Amino acid sequence: QKEVEQNSGPLSVPEGAIASLNCTYSDRVSQSFFWYRQYSGKSPELIMSIYSNGDKEDGRFTAQLNKASQYVSLLIRDSQPSDSATYLCAPDAYSGAGSYQLTFGKGTKLSVIP
Amino acid sequence: EPEVTQTPSHQVTQMGQEVILRCVPISNHLYFYWYRQILGQKVEFLVSFYNNEISEKSEIFDDQFSVERPDGSNFTLKIRSTKLEDSAMYFCASSGNSGRVFAGELFFGEGSRLTVL
């Protein structure tokens, strides 16, 4: 059973601060990791993908991956009220049949306070 | 911008009835998925579909569920005899054109909310 653990929150940060979201996963075979954002009542939206150990930056977002520790994180700099959403961590599992299956964590609810 | 479209946005049905949820994936994508999310819970994988056949399915995807790609554009999820616990938001997703979009990067539709009474 593949497990993805996230702090469910809510995580409250003031506008302009750094939000730090963490995720651990149990499947050592996972090679690719994804962060999705889900606004209340909406579908998940991909915001970051990371495939190798280290940091990957994209605008105000930085994903960090440590495969040895089975840990992936997402930092949001200069947090904005529009960042208020649930952030889903999703390691992949390649089925070997031409398809990837993502296992989503329950998500961390982020609230950015103006 | 290309998007995944789903119909209906909301369907109410009686327990035991058959339901078909429809999806039009992004046109040049190769991999198709159904996920579901029960209210307040996590997004759960149901099934993946590639090259006109099921690639993988979860233990949720039992005999009452089936998927089909009846033509070159639609991808459907059929629930044969709905149960109360099937009430959820059902998301269709697609991924993996042959270009720069990595197969593991999913594009989700807006979802179809199913309510079983």
XYZ file of N, CA and C in Angstrom:
693
model
N 0.854 -1.188 0.000
C 0.000 0.000 0.000
C 0.895 1.246 0.000
N 0.747 2.057 -1.034
C 1.565 3.266 -1.121
C 0.935 4.329 -0.235
N 1.759 4.940 0.643
C 1.260 5.945 1.549
C 1.933 7.271 1.259
N 1.147 8.313 1.308
C 1.647 9.680 1.144
C 1.133 10.463 2.338
N 2.049 11.003 3.118
C 1.665 11.687 4.340
C 1.913 13.182 4.221
N 0.892 13.937 4.516
C 0.998 15.394 4.549
C 0.313 15.898 5.807
N 0.810 16.975 6.354
C 0.142 17.643 7.455
C -1.120 18.299 6.896
N -2.270 17.926 7.429
C -3.522 18.401 6.834
C -3.782 19.881 7.078
N -3.071 20.437 8.068
C -3.264 21.858 8.357
C -4.556 22.101 9.116
N -5.130 23.313 9.055
C -4.700 24.353 8.139
C -3.399 25.034 8.558
N -2.635 25.414 7.546
C -1.421 26.167 7.730
C -1.740 27.614 7.395
N -1.597 28.475 8.381
C -1.899 29.884 8.172
C -0.612 30.683 8.161
N -0.448 31.495 7.117
C 0.724 32.368 7.023
C 0.254 33.763 6.643
N 0.962 34.797 7.090
C 0.588 36.153 6.683
C 1.017 36.416 5.249
N 0.319 37.297 4.598
C 0.665 37.683 3.230
C 2.114 38.153 3.174
N 2.836 37.682 2.159
C 4.236 38.057 1.990
C 5.224 37.100 2.640
N 4.739 36.214 3.485
C 5.616 35.253 4.170
C 5.888 34.045 3.279
N 6.793 33.192 3.773
C 7.084 31.932 3.081
C 6.214 30.833 3.675
N 5.530 30.094 2.815
C 4.760 28.928 3.246
C 5.570 27.682 2.928
N 5.679 26.779 3.886
C 6.458 25.551 3.718
C 5.547 24.349 3.884
N 5.452 23.552 2.826
C 4.564 22.396 2.805
C 5.411 21.140 2.658
N 5.125 20.140 3.478
C 5.962 18.945 3.519
C 5.187 17.683 3.173
N 5.938 16.694 2.700
C 5.308 15.445 2.275
C 6.320 14.312 2.412
N 5.883 13.203 2.966
C 6.701 11.991 2.961
C 5.931 10.890 2.253
N 6.670 9.973 1.646
C 6.028 8.917 0.876
C 6.695 7.586 1.190
N 5.959 6.522 0.981
C 6.461 5.212 1.408
C 7.056 4.383 0.266
N 6.676 4.687 -0.980
C 7.092 3.846 -2.099
C 8.475 4.255 -2.604
N 9.476 3.445 -2.307
C 10.853 3.768 -2.698
C 11.045 3.758 -4.214
N 10.114 3.159 -4.935
C 10.246 3.071 -6.384
C 9.871 4.388 -7.075
N 9.135 5.236 -6.386
C 8.704 6.499 -6.991
C 9.901 7.301 -7.485
N 9.796 7.799 -8.694
C 10.885 8.545 -9.304
C 10.539 10.001 -9.590
N 9.250 10.258 -9.747
C 8.814 11.599 -10.112
C 7.782 12.071 -9.107
N 7.811 13.374 -8.847
C 6.979 13.898 -7.769
C 6.305 15.178 -8.244
N 5.072 15.310 -7.841
C 4.252 16.386 -8.359
C 3.537 17.085 -7.216
N 3.398 18.400 -7.355
C 2.567 19.165 -6.445
C 1.389 19.729 -7.234
N 0.214 19.477 -6.708
C -1.010 19.993 -7.298
C -1.660 20.946 -6.306
N -2.325 21.932 -6.852
C -3.102 22.881 -6.051
C -4.576 22.631 -6.341
N -5.374 22.591 -5.278
C -6.814 22.382 -5.453
C -7.572 23.440 -4.675
N -8.199 24.347 -5.402
C -9.081 25.320 -4.766
C -10.369 24.606 -4.369
N -11.018 25.118 -3.351
C -12.236 24.498 -2.824
C -13.282 24.321 -3.924
N -13.743 23.106 -4.100
C -14.769 22.820 -5.097
C -14.265 22.706 -6.517
N -12.950 22.768 -6.700
C -12.373 22.722 -8.051
C -11.518 21.471 -8.219
N -11.022 21.288 -9.424
C -10.183 20.127 -9.716
C -8.724 20.437 -9.415
N -7.909 19.414 -9.214
C -6.471 19.647 -8.987
C -5.806 20.239 -10.221
N -4.817 21.064 -9.964
C -4.073 21.742 -11.033
C -2.587 21.573 -10.750
N -1.856 21.073 -11.719
C -0.423 20.857 -11.544
C 0.311 22.188 -11.416
N 1.146 22.312 -10.378
C 1.936 23.526 -10.237
C 3.437 23.257 -10.300
N 3.878 22.074 -9.894
C 5.310 21.783 -9.918
C 5.526 20.288 -10.121
N 6.592 19.970 -10.830
C 7.045 18.586 -10.916
C 8.543 18.571 -10.634
N 9.020 17.519 -10.020
C 10.454 17.403 -9.725
C 10.853 15.953 -9.865
N 11.996 15.727 -10.523
C 12.377 14.367 -10.867
C 13.703 13.939 -10.266
N 14.522 14.899 -9.826
C 15.819 14.524 -9.278
C 16.034 15.228 -7.949
N 16.924 14.679 -7.143
C 17.216 15.243 -5.835
C 17.675 16.698 -5.946
N 17.305 17.481 -4.943
C 17.717 18.875 -4.932
C 16.528 19.800 -5.030
N 16.797 21.002 -5.483
C 15.779 22.045 -5.567
C 15.414 22.333 -7.016
N 14.162 22.695 -7.201
C 13.707 23.174 -8.510
C 12.846 24.400 -8.269
N 13.200 25.486 -8.917
C 12.497 26.750 -8.707
C 11.679 27.112 -9.930
N 10.483 27.636 -9.690
C 9.619 28.121 -10.771
C 8.840 29.304 -10.219
N 9.325 30.494 -10.517
C 8.679 31.701 -9.998
C 8.760 31.745 -8.481
N 7.609 31.882 -7.826
C 7.599 31.948 -6.358
C 7.623 30.563 -5.706
N 7.591 29.522 -6.512
C 7.539 28.157 -5.991
C 8.898 27.474 -6.092
N 9.274 26.757 -5.014
C 10.468 25.913 -5.029
C 10.099 24.542 -4.495
N 10.356 23.524 -5.296
C 10.167 22.149 -4.839
C 11.521 21.587 -4.433
N 11.530 20.804 -3.369
C 12.745 20.177 -2.879
C 12.494 18.682 -2.745
N 13.461 17.896 -3.202
C 13.298 16.445 -3.183
C 14.511 15.787 -2.546
N 14.258 14.845 -1.656
C 15.304 14.032 -1.053
C 14.815 12.588 -1.101
N 15.264 11.853 -2.103
C 14.770 10.480 -2.295
C 15.257 9.560 -1.197
N 16.458 9.798 -0.672
C 16.971 8.932 0.385
C 16.089 9.015 1.622
N 15.589 10.200 1.908
C 14.711 10.403 3.063
C 13.243 10.233 2.700
N 12.966 10.026 1.417
C 11.583 9.886 0.937
C 10.750 11.092 1.359
N 11.285 12.246 1.023
C 10.721 13.514 1.483
C 10.715 14.498 0.322
N 9.600 15.180 0.185
C 9.499 16.229 -0.831
C 8.767 17.411 -0.199
N 9.177 18.613 -0.550
C 8.559 19.794 0.037
C 8.284 20.833 -1.037
N 7.444 21.776 -0.681
C 7.115 22.892 -1.556
C 7.192 24.177 -0.735
N 7.984 25.120 -1.215
C 8.055 26.429 -0.593
C 7.365 27.440 -1.489
N 6.544 28.268 -0.895
C 5.892 29.353 -1.633
C 6.386 30.662 -1.026
N 7.144 31.409 -1.805
C 7.665 32.696 -1.339
C 6.644 33.792 -1.616
N 6.734 34.860 -0.803
C 5.843 36.006 -1.003
C 4.395 35.537 -1.154
N 3.927 34.786 -0.187
C 2.583 34.185 -0.267
C 1.518 35.248 -0.473
N 0.554 34.912 -1.320
C -0.546 35.804 -1.646
C -1.868 35.163 -1.221
N -2.871 35.978 -0.940
C -4.183 35.401 -0.599
C -4.695 34.425 -1.658
N -4.326 34.664 -2.928
C -4.753 33.759 -4.003
C -4.069 32.397 -3.933
N -3.046 32.266 -3.081
C -2.409 30.968 -2.881
C -3.200 30.092 -1.908
N -4.208 30.659 -1.271
C -5.016 29.905 -0.314
C -5.742 28.783 -1.036
N -5.382 27.555 -0.694
C -5.896 26.371 -1.385
C -5.381 25.148 -0.634
N -5.761 23.986 -1.093
C -5.194 22.740 -0.574
C -4.122 22.268 -1.546
N -2.956 21.937 -1.019
C -1.824 21.523 -1.846
C -1.629 20.009 -1.690
N -1.676 19.341 -2.817
C -1.622 17.884 -2.856
C -0.251 17.417 -3.334
N 0.348 16.544 -2.578
C 1.618 15.922 -2.954
C 1.289 14.624 -3.673
N 1.995 14.339 -4.768
C 1.670 13.137 -5.549
C 2.925 12.511 -6.135
N 3.460 11.473 -5.484
C 4.519 10.693 -6.120
C 3.908 9.807 -7.198
N 4.706 9.460 -8.198
C 4.150 8.601 -9.238
C 4.488 7.141 -8.994
N 3.811 6.305 -9.737
C 4.137 4.883 -9.756
C 3.976 4.453 -11.200
N 5.086 4.121 -11.825
C 5.023 3.695 -13.221
C 4.597 2.248 -13.258
N 3.504 1.975 -13.954
C 2.963 0.629 -13.939
C 3.713 -0.317 -14.857
N 4.559 0.245 -15.722
C 5.249 -0.602 -16.683
C 4.379 -0.973 -17.855
N 3.163 -0.483 -17.856
C 2.236 -0.795 -18.950
C 1.920 0.462 -19.739
N 2.854 1.403 -19.736
C 2.661 2.632 -20.487
C 1.838 3.663 -19.763
N 1.684 3.516 -18.476
C 0.825 4.442 -17.752
C 1.408 4.737 -16.387
N 1.176 5.957 -15.931
C 1.588 6.364 -14.603
C 0.364 6.518 -13.724
N 0.509 6.079 -12.501
C -0.568 6.255 -11.533
C -0.053 7.165 -10.436
N -0.730 8.257 -10.211
C -0.364 9.135 -9.117
C -1.133 8.758 -7.863
N -0.421 8.730 -6.748
C -1.050 8.513 -5.446
C -1.056 9.844 -4.721
N -2.220 10.389 -4.493
C -2.321 11.706 -3.875
C -2.362 11.601 -2.359
N -1.670 12.551 -1.705
C -1.858 12.707 -0.282
C -3.182 13.422 -0.008
N -3.554 13.496 1.257
C -4.808 14.164 1.619
C -4.726 15.667 1.432
N -3.471 16.163 1.375
C -3.313 17.579 1.113
C -3.151 18.405 2.369
N -2.465 19.537 2.201
C -2.316 20.526 3.262
C -3.097 21.761 2.865
N -4.008 22.162 3.722
C -4.799 23.366 3.454
C -4.014 24.588 3.895
N -3.743 25.474 2.959
C -2.995 26.702 3.217
C -3.947 27.887 3.214
N -3.796 28.717 4.227
C -4.577 29.951 4.300
C -3.601 31.111 4.426
N -3.628 32.029 3.468
C -2.767 33.202 3.491
C -3.605 34.375 3.972
N -3.184 34.941 5.088
C -3.962 35.995 5.744
C -3.493 37.362 5.244
N -4.415 38.165 4.674
C -4.012 39.491 4.167
C -3.539 40.419 5.295
N -6.383 27.729 -24.628
C -5.544 26.628 -24.136
C -6.366 25.338 -24.097
N -5.790 24.257 -24.584
C -6.536 22.979 -24.576
C -6.934 22.605 -23.165
N -8.118 21.975 -23.036
C -8.563 21.567 -21.717
C -9.343 20.269 -21.806
N -9.460 19.629 -20.657
C -10.267 18.416 -20.537
C -11.683 18.850 -20.162
N -12.668 18.361 -20.885
C -14.046 18.735 -20.574
C -14.819 17.516 -20.092
N -15.700 17.738 -19.130
C -16.496 16.649 -18.558
C -17.969 17.022 -18.544
N -18.798 16.028 -18.816
C -20.246 16.187 -18.693
C -20.841 14.947 -18.060
N -21.922 15.077 -17.293
C -22.500 16.332 -16.828
C -21.686 16.902 -15.681
N -21.940 18.133 -15.313
C -21.234 18.711 -14.167
C -21.819 18.169 -12.860
N -23.104 17.844 -12.880
C -23.744 17.288 -11.692
C -24.840 16.325 -12.136
N -24.848 15.147 -11.541
C -25.894 14.183 -11.841
C -26.437 13.599 -10.547
N -27.740 13.603 -10.442
C -28.430 12.993 -9.306
C -29.118 11.736 -9.811
N -28.930 10.626 -9.112
C -29.512 9.375 -9.563
C -30.009 8.574 -8.369
N -30.871 7.633 -8.656
C -31.371 6.736 -7.619
C -30.442 5.536 -7.493
N -30.319 5.048 -6.291
C -29.516 3.853 -6.036
C -29.955 2.713 -6.958
N -28.974 2.029 -7.543
C -29.272 0.931 -8.439
C -29.334 1.309 -9.904
N -29.378 2.597 -10.196
C -29.422 3.060 -11.577
C -28.023 3.089 -12.190
N -27.985 3.045 -13.500
C -26.724 3.137 -14.245
C -26.424 4.592 -14.552
N -25.154 4.924 -14.482
C -24.712 6.286 -14.760
C -23.538 6.238 -15.738
N -23.528 7.145 -16.683
C -22.380 7.290 -17.590
C -21.860 8.706 -17.473
N -20.597 8.813 -17.149
C -19.915 10.103 -17.074
C -19.004 10.218 -18.289
N -19.047 11.380 -18.902
C -18.332 11.562 -20.158
C -17.207 12.568 -20.035
N -16.187 12.341 -20.813
C -14.985 13.172 -20.781
C -14.447 13.306 -22.198
N -13.971 14.491 -22.525
C -13.215 14.685 -23.757
C -11.812 15.108 -23.347
N -10.838 14.206 -23.453
C -9.465 14.557 -23.070
C -8.839 15.538 -24.055
N -7.682 16.055 -23.706
C -6.931 16.918 -24.616
C -6.525 16.084 -25.831
N -6.687 16.662 -27.004
C -6.734 15.873 -28.232
C -5.470 15.074 -28.527
N -4.297 15.583 -28.215
C -3.084 14.838 -28.572
C -2.492 14.087 -27.387
N -3.260 13.933 -26.323
C -2.790 13.160 -25.176
C -3.004 11.669 -25.403
N -2.191 10.880 -24.690
C -2.182 9.439 -24.921
C -2.728 8.635 -23.746
N -2.703 9.239 -22.549
C -3.068 8.507 -21.347
C -4.295 9.155 -20.733
N -5.216 8.329 -20.295
C -6.476 8.839 -19.751
C -6.750 8.185 -18.409
N -7.379 8.951 -17.532
C -7.573 8.490 -16.168
C -8.945 8.909 -15.640
N -9.420 8.128 -14.698
C -10.521 8.555 -13.838
C -10.053 8.499 -12.397
N -10.334 9.583 -11.694
C -10.112 9.678 -10.259
C -11.436 10.062 -9.619
N -11.559 9.795 -8.332
C -12.745 10.279 -7.632
C -12.329 10.902 -6.304
N -13.184 11.781 -5.810
C -12.932 12.429 -4.520
C -14.248 12.506 -3.769
N -14.348 11.704 -2.738
C -15.496 11.803 -1.837
C -15.321 13.079 -1.027
N -16.406 13.744 -0.748
C -16.369 15.048 -0.088
C -15.513 15.013 1.176
N -14.517 15.892 1.211
C -13.651 16.010 2.382
C -12.525 15.001 2.447
N -12.441 14.143 1.410
C -11.408 13.115 1.419
C -10.407 13.337 0.285
N -9.453 12.430 0.184
C -8.400 12.629 -0.804
C -8.828 12.178 -2.198
N -8.087 12.633 -3.174
C -8.307 12.240 -4.559
C -7.797 10.802 -4.723
N -8.671 9.917 -5.202
C -8.337 8.487 -5.290
C -8.302 8.027 -6.744
N -7.299 7.279 -7.085
C -7.155 6.714 -8.422
C -8.183 5.607 -8.650
N -8.829 5.643 -9.807
C -9.737 4.565 -10.184
C -9.122 3.693 -11.279
N -8.758 4.325 -12.402
C -8.348 3.542 -13.558
C -7.516 4.404 -14.500
N -6.594 3.762 -15.181
C -5.835 4.411 -16.250
C -6.060 3.646 -17.554
N -5.950 4.362 -18.664
C -6.315 3.807 -19.971
C -5.303 4.281 -20.988
N -4.729 3.346 -21.716
C -3.704 3.687 -22.702
C -3.799 2.718 -23.860
N -3.674 3.229 -25.058
C -3.671 2.380 -26.245
C -4.931 1.514 -26.298
N -6.055 2.143 -25.970
C -7.369 1.519 -26.060
C -7.589 0.347 -25.109
N -6.866 0.350 -24.015
C -7.152 -0.674 -23.017
C -6.779 -0.168 -21.626
N -7.347 -0.812 -20.615
C -7.033 -0.448 -19.240
C -5.592 -0.825 -18.945
N -4.824 0.155 -18.416
C -3.447 -0.095 -18.015
C -3.371 -0.566 -16.577
N -4.120 0.088 -15.744
C -4.106 -0.242 -14.333
C -5.425 0.187 -13.713
N -5.853 -0.542 -12.697
C -7.060 -0.155 -11.990
C -6.860 -0.391 -10.508
N -7.559 0.399 -9.714
C -7.450 0.259 -8.275
C -8.487 -0.745 -7.781
N -8.393 -1.061 -6.497
C -9.362 -2.003 -5.914
C -10.754 -1.372 -5.815
N -10.825 -0.050 -5.941
C -12.133 0.601 -5.968
C -12.864 0.240 -7.263
N -12.124 0.099 -8.327
C -12.670 -0.117 -9.680
C -13.074 -1.581 -9.813
N -14.228 -1.913 -9.220
C -14.680 -3.303 -9.267
C -15.591 -3.531 -10.469
N -16.294 -4.621 -10.475
C -17.054 -5.032 -11.657
C -18.195 -4.088 -12.013
N -18.595 -3.223 -11.113
C -19.675 -2.302 -11.448
C -19.181 -1.131 -12.296
N -17.861 -0.984 -12.391
C -17.290 0.106 -13.163
C -16.778 -0.407 -14.500
N -16.869 0.429 -15.514
C -16.235 0.127 -16.793
C -15.877 1.441 -17.477
N -14.876 1.374 -18.346
C -14.476 2.547 -19.121
C -14.462 2.165 -20.589
N -14.625 3.213 -21.392
C -14.684 2.983 -22.827
C -14.217 4.235 -23.543
N -13.579 4.025 -24.679
C -13.261 5.137 -25.564
C -13.954 4.823 -26.882
N -15.216 5.202 -26.979
C -16.046 4.749 -28.104
C -15.658 5.348 -29.457
N -14.987 6.484 -29.418
C -14.551 7.108 -30.670
C -13.215 7.785 -30.394
N -12.779 8.629 -31.304
C -11.455 9.215 -31.144
C -11.360 10.339 -30.136
N -12.528 10.729 -29.546
C -12.461 11.886 -28.664
C -13.030 11.625 -27.269
N -14.057 10.811 -27.149
C -14.696 10.647 -25.846
C -14.081 9.523 -25.026
N -14.150 9.688 -23.711
C -13.676 8.679 -22.765
C -14.727 8.619 -21.674
N -15.359 7.468 -21.495
C -16.497 7.401 -20.589
C -16.240 6.476 -19.406
N -16.886 6.794 -18.302
C -16.911 5.946 -17.113
C -18.353 5.543 -16.872
N -18.605 4.247 -16.824
C -19.944 3.752 -16.554
C -19.965 3.088 -15.188
N -20.972 3.451 -14.413
C -21.212 2.774 -13.137
C -22.534 2.047 -13.302
N -22.498 0.730 -13.240
C -23.655 -0.081 -13.648
C -24.812 -0.010 -12.676
N -24.570 -0.129 -11.432
C -25.628 -0.156 -10.424
C -25.141 0.665 -9.246
N -25.525 1.932 -9.242
C -24.937 2.859 -8.284
C -25.349 2.545 -6.852
N -24.404 2.831 -5.937
C -24.641 2.667 -4.510
C -24.509 4.037 -3.852
N -25.020 4.152 -2.648
C -24.927 5.420 -1.936
C -23.474 5.882 -1.821
N -22.577 4.927 -1.588
C -21.168 5.275 -1.380
C -20.446 5.669 -2.664
N -21.122 5.598 -3.796
C -20.538 6.089 -5.048
C -20.675 7.604 -5.182
N -21.407 8.218 -4.282
C -21.540 9.675 -4.312
C -20.173 10.309 -4.114
N -19.753 11.101 -5.089
C -18.409 11.681 -5.079
C -18.287 12.613 -6.268
N -17.161 13.324 -6.310
C -16.771 14.052 -7.519
C -15.869 13.132 -8.316
N -16.190 12.965 -9.579
C -15.389 12.120 -10.460
C -14.619 13.014 -11.424
N -13.300 12.864 -11.391
C -12.437 13.658 -12.250
C -11.868 12.788 -13.364
N -11.954 13.308 -14.570
C -11.238 12.732 -15.696
C -9.935 13.506 -15.862
N -8.885 12.832 -16.282
C -7.606 13.497 -16.512
C -6.930 12.872 -17.724
N -6.080 13.653 -18.352
C -5.286 13.110 -19.458
C -3.863 13.627 -19.340
N -2.956 12.938 -19.991
C -1.554 13.346 -19.942
C -0.801 12.762 -21.118
N 0.435 13.280 -21.299
C 1.404 12.583 -22.119
C 1.256 12.657 -23.607
N 1.313 13.862 -24.150
C 1.507 13.856 -25.586
C 2.949 13.474 -25.866
N 3.292 13.382 -27.083
C 4.626 12.888 -27.421
C 5.676 13.982 -27.323
N 5.219 15.175 -26.984
C 6.162 16.287 -26.895
C 6.673 16.507 -25.493
N 6.608 17.742 -25.044
C 7.279 18.095 -23.807
C 6.474 17.776 -22.555
N 5.214 17.380 -22.719
C 4.400 17.099 -21.535
C 4.690 15.689 -21.059
N 5.204 15.580 -19.879
C 5.556 14.295 -19.305
C 4.299 13.533 -18.935
N 4.328 12.242 -19.177
C 3.136 11.426 -18.990
C 2.581 11.488 -17.583
N 3.420 11.804 -16.598
C 2.934 11.844 -15.234
C 2.309 13.164 -14.846
N 2.291 14.122 -15.761
C 1.720 15.428 -15.470
C 0.289 15.447 -15.983
N -0.633 15.426 -15.044
C -2.039 15.260 -15.394
C -2.753 16.590 -15.571
N -3.634 16.620 -16.562
C -4.536 17.747 -16.752
C -5.940 17.243 -16.403
N -6.546 17.858 -15.413
C -7.840 17.415 -14.925
C -8.978 18.211 -15.541
N -10.091 17.536 -15.740
C -11.330 18.231 -16.046
C -11.920 18.827 -14.781
N -13.022 19.564 -14.938
C -13.643 20.243 -13.805
C -14.417 19.294 -12.897
N -14.640 18.093 -13.365
C -15.288 17.088 -12.532
C -16.773 16.944 -12.791
N -17.278 15.766 -12.475
C -18.716 15.485 -12.502
C -19.122 15.054 -11.097
N -20.013 15.842 -10.518
C -20.462 15.492 -9.161
C -21.623 14.521 -9.263
N -21.448 13.346 -8.672
C -22.493 12.324 -8.680
C -23.109 12.236 -7.296
N -24.402 12.367 -7.243
C -25.151 12.211 -5.997
C -26.091 11.034 -6.157
N -25.930 10.040 -5.301
C -26.783 8.839 -5.345
C -27.737 8.884 -4.151
N -29.027 8.851 -4.462
C -30.044 8.929 -3.400
C -30.617 7.559 -3.068
